[in-house]
XYZ file of C-alpha atoms in Angstrom:
240
model
C -15.177 -11.948 -1.216
C -12.662 -9.898 0.705
C -11.445 -11.957 3.664
C -8.752 -9.630 4.997
C -6.721 -6.559 4.133
C -3.500 -5.015 5.347
C -2.696 -1.355 4.793
C 0.976 -0.337 4.767
C 2.932 2.703 3.583
C 5.335 2.374 0.685
C 8.399 4.606 1.121
C 11.563 3.001 -0.282
C 13.131 3.847 3.100
C 11.302 0.819 4.485
C 14.025 -1.255 2.804
C 17.061 -1.183 5.119
C 19.533 -1.130 2.247
C 17.870 2.041 0.964
C 17.651 3.661 4.399
C 21.289 2.754 5.137
C 22.390 4.594 8.288
C 18.827 5.679 9.071
C 17.428 2.138 8.903
C 16.794 1.892 12.652
C 14.519 4.943 12.584
C 11.756 2.977 10.872
C 12.171 -0.210 12.890
C 8.773 0.109 14.574
C 7.126 0.699 11.208
C 8.711 -2.439 9.745
C 7.531 -4.437 12.745
C 3.974 -3.164 12.316
C 4.042 -4.087 8.621
C 5.235 -7.594 9.487
C 2.397 -7.936 11.993
C -0.095 -6.831 9.323
C 1.225 -9.419 6.862
C 0.797 -12.119 9.487
C -2.905 -11.244 9.699
C -3.215 -11.716 5.937
C -1.530 -15.117 6.134
C -3.797 -16.168 9.006
C -6.851 -15.390 6.858
C -5.811 -18.223 4.496
C -6.746 -16.403 1.300
C -7.108 -18.052 -2.073
C -5.570 -15.013 -3.727
C -3.519 -12.006 -2.633
C -3.541 -8.767 -4.608
C -0.989 -6.069 -3.837
C -2.566 -2.684 -4.627
C -0.450 0.450 -4.800
C -0.228 3.878 -6.400
C 1.253 4.337 -9.846
C 1.623 7.179 -12.290
C -1.275 8.331 -14.440
C -4.999 7.720 -14.281
C -5.292 4.084 -15.299
C -5.000 0.617 -13.790
C -2.249 -1.858 -14.631
C -2.100 -5.510 -13.590
C 1.231 -7.117 -12.715
C 1.292 -10.927 -12.673
C 3.051 -13.125 -10.172
C 6.788 -13.106 -10.741
C 6.885 -9.459 -11.822
C 10.107 -7.774 -10.781
C 10.945 -4.384 -9.358
C 14.146 -2.597 -8.478
C 15.419 0.037 -6.080
C 18.053 1.238 -8.533
C 16.134 4.519 -9.058
C 16.914 5.353 -5.419
C 20.535 4.292 -5.697
C 20.456 0.698 -4.434
C 21.143 -2.300 -6.675
C 18.417 -4.477 -5.179
C 15.737 -6.389 -7.062
C 12.521 -7.845 -5.703
C 9.939 -10.172 -7.158
C 6.189 -10.286 -6.629
C 5.905 -13.861 -5.445
C 7.663 -16.875 -6.944
C 7.866 -17.587 -10.642
C 9.537 -16.395 -13.780
C 9.349 -12.683 -14.649
C 6.853 -11.918 -17.407
C 8.100 -10.912 -20.844
C 7.362 -7.233 -20.187
C 9.758 -7.265 -17.242
C 12.489 -8.904 -19.280
C 12.004 -6.147 -21.839
C 12.760 -3.478 -19.238
C 9.348 -2.799 -17.709
C 8.571 -3.771 -14.157
C 6.766 -2.955 -10.967
C 6.052 0.664 -10.067
C 7.971 1.798 -6.959
C 5.111 1.216 -4.524
C 4.614 -2.373 -5.682
C 8.353 -2.948 -5.465
C 8.085 -2.067 -1.771
C 5.162 -4.480 -1.556
C 7.286 -7.182 -3.127
C 9.972 -6.523 -0.531
C 7.441 -6.775 2.300
C 6.255 -10.131 0.973
C 9.809 -11.421 0.590
C 10.565 -10.350 4.157
C 7.447 -12.174 5.370
C 8.372 -15.281 3.328
C 4.885 -15.154 1.834
C 3.691 -18.494 0.525
C 0.077 -18.604 1.583
C -1.583 -17.855 -1.766
C -0.898 -16.808 -5.358
C 0.113 -13.153 -5.637
C -0.433 -10.463 -8.211
C -0.154 -6.684 -8.274
C -2.404 -3.830 -9.302
C -0.962 -0.399 -9.982
C -3.638 2.264 -9.526
C -3.112 5.660 -11.101
C -2.896 8.367 -8.448
C -5.431 10.460 -10.352
C -7.929 7.630 -10.897
C -11.393 8.858 -9.964
C -13.127 7.440 -6.868
C -15.862 5.660 -8.815
C -13.353 3.678 -10.868
C -11.352 2.904 -7.741
C -14.446 1.505 -6.050
C -15.382 -0.508 -9.130
C -11.881 -1.989 -9.289
C -12.184 -2.987 -5.641
C -15.523 -4.687 -6.186
C -14.093 -6.603 -9.119
C -11.125 -7.777 -7.052
C -13.355 -8.964 -4.222
C -15.401 -11.068 -6.657
C -12.446 -12.958 -8.140
C -12.164 -15.676 -5.474
C -13.954 -17.050 -2.447
C -11.318 -15.599 -0.112
C -9.402 -12.580 -1.399
C -6.777 -10.697 0.590
C -5.418 -7.261 -0.230
C -2.115 -5.667 0.666
C -2.917 -1.997 0.156
C 0.046 0.355 -0.133
C -0.048 4.116 0.155
C 1.277 7.077 2.101
C -0.621 9.889 3.748
C 0.122 13.551 3.256
C 3.710 14.546 2.521
C 3.032 18.045 3.880
C 3.067 17.498 7.628
C 6.111 19.644 8.522
C 8.285 22.357 7.036
C 10.897 19.685 6.236
C 8.404 17.412 4.493
C 8.719 16.793 0.744
C 5.735 19.107 0.143
C 6.558 21.610 2.897
C 3.953 22.402 5.566
C 0.263 22.530 4.733
C -2.018 23.209 7.688
C -4.661 20.879 6.242
C -2.371 17.851 6.283
C -2.743 16.861 9.933
C -6.530 16.895 9.757
C -6.567 14.950 6.499
C -4.313 12.242 7.909
C -6.271 12.089 11.161
C -9.413 11.366 9.149
C -7.658 8.609 7.236
C -6.367 7.081 10.469
C -9.874 7.045 11.955
C -11.305 5.445 8.835
C -8.625 2.744 8.750
C -9.053 2.022 12.462
C -12.820 1.629 12.079
C -12.848 -0.084 8.654
C -15.004 2.859 7.582
C -15.401 2.302 3.861
C -17.709 5.306 3.434
C -15.128 7.691 4.880
C -12.387 6.355 2.602
C -14.689 6.505 -0.412
C -15.445 10.154 0.386
C -11.812 11.301 0.267
C -11.513 14.155 -2.223
C -9.001 13.453 -5.022
C -8.124 17.137 -5.420
C -7.389 17.613 -1.733
C -5.370 14.404 -1.607
C -3.336 15.453 -4.626
C -2.617 18.911 -3.233
C -1.461 17.317 0.033
C 0.683 14.745 -1.836
C -1.259 11.857 -0.276
C -0.361 9.003 -2.620
C -2.561 6.476 -0.826
C -5.920 7.991 -1.758
C -6.655 5.835 -4.814
C -5.496 2.496 -3.302
C -7.505 3.214 -0.136
C -10.579 3.793 -2.273
C -9.977 0.473 -4.048
C -9.983 -1.089 -0.578
C -13.224 0.717 0.243
C -14.871 -0.761 -2.837
C -13.601 -4.255 -2.102
C -14.706 -4.165 1.546
C -18.049 -2.398 1.143
C -20.118 -5.508 1.885
C -17.506 -7.659 3.641
C -18.346 -6.663 7.231
C -14.705 -6.537 8.330
C -13.417 -4.966 11.532
C -10.422 -2.619 11.526
C -7.412 -2.141 13.755
C -4.766 0.576 13.474
C -1.297 -0.760 14.271
C 0.813 2.307 13.512
C 0.310 6.002 12.784
C 3.114 8.542 12.664
C 4.732 11.079 10.364
C 8.491 10.545 10.287
C 10.130 12.819 7.750
C 6.883 14.814 7.600
C 4.948 12.104 5.709
C 1.925 10.344 7.160
C 2.384 6.581 7.473
C -0.345 4.152 8.539
C -0.437 0.420 9.165
C -3.835 -1.165 9.647
C -5.507 -4.555 9.341
C -9.087 -5.374 8.412
C -10.321 -8.859 9.143
């Protein structure tokens, strides 16, 4: 059963080496993420699954020890998803999708050691029903499951945002923030994939995995951070 969940954004700029001279601008966001990870550790889970967006419409599991890199954004920095040897696929050149690499960095920063870790890359176009089913399956895998759910809100909040300004973006993100604050699984499950895609909201599918996992868990929510630096909606929340 789902014992706790933390929701964090996944921009590579969270990593100070990637942000470089702008690292201080996201200091409050990093602090909120650290606070969320401490809630997961306090829940004493038997298993932690890091769920984040990936390309395509499928689901891909990444075992403990999987590696990721920030070389695609110009920084020679590797991360690992928990302790252990990298799987053969990683040694052959595969690895964590970017969002899960950020998750690996968050866990390294938190010195996570509370439970075994694995990752789940969820295709950004995965339909809501499959997202919910994946969440239910995760929740049933151990007596106490924790999720670190990664995903950004709309990237269309301002004219300087990656997707330029879309007037719908603020309302979309406000609805997500309310749902995360209230642990409202029905509201997350009802997010429209087409609208989310048009607003470049990469968190839609992972949030709907969370909704499936938490549907019968009776958790309470708390929003720790909500802002849109760089015109992208970022949320940090905990459910416990």
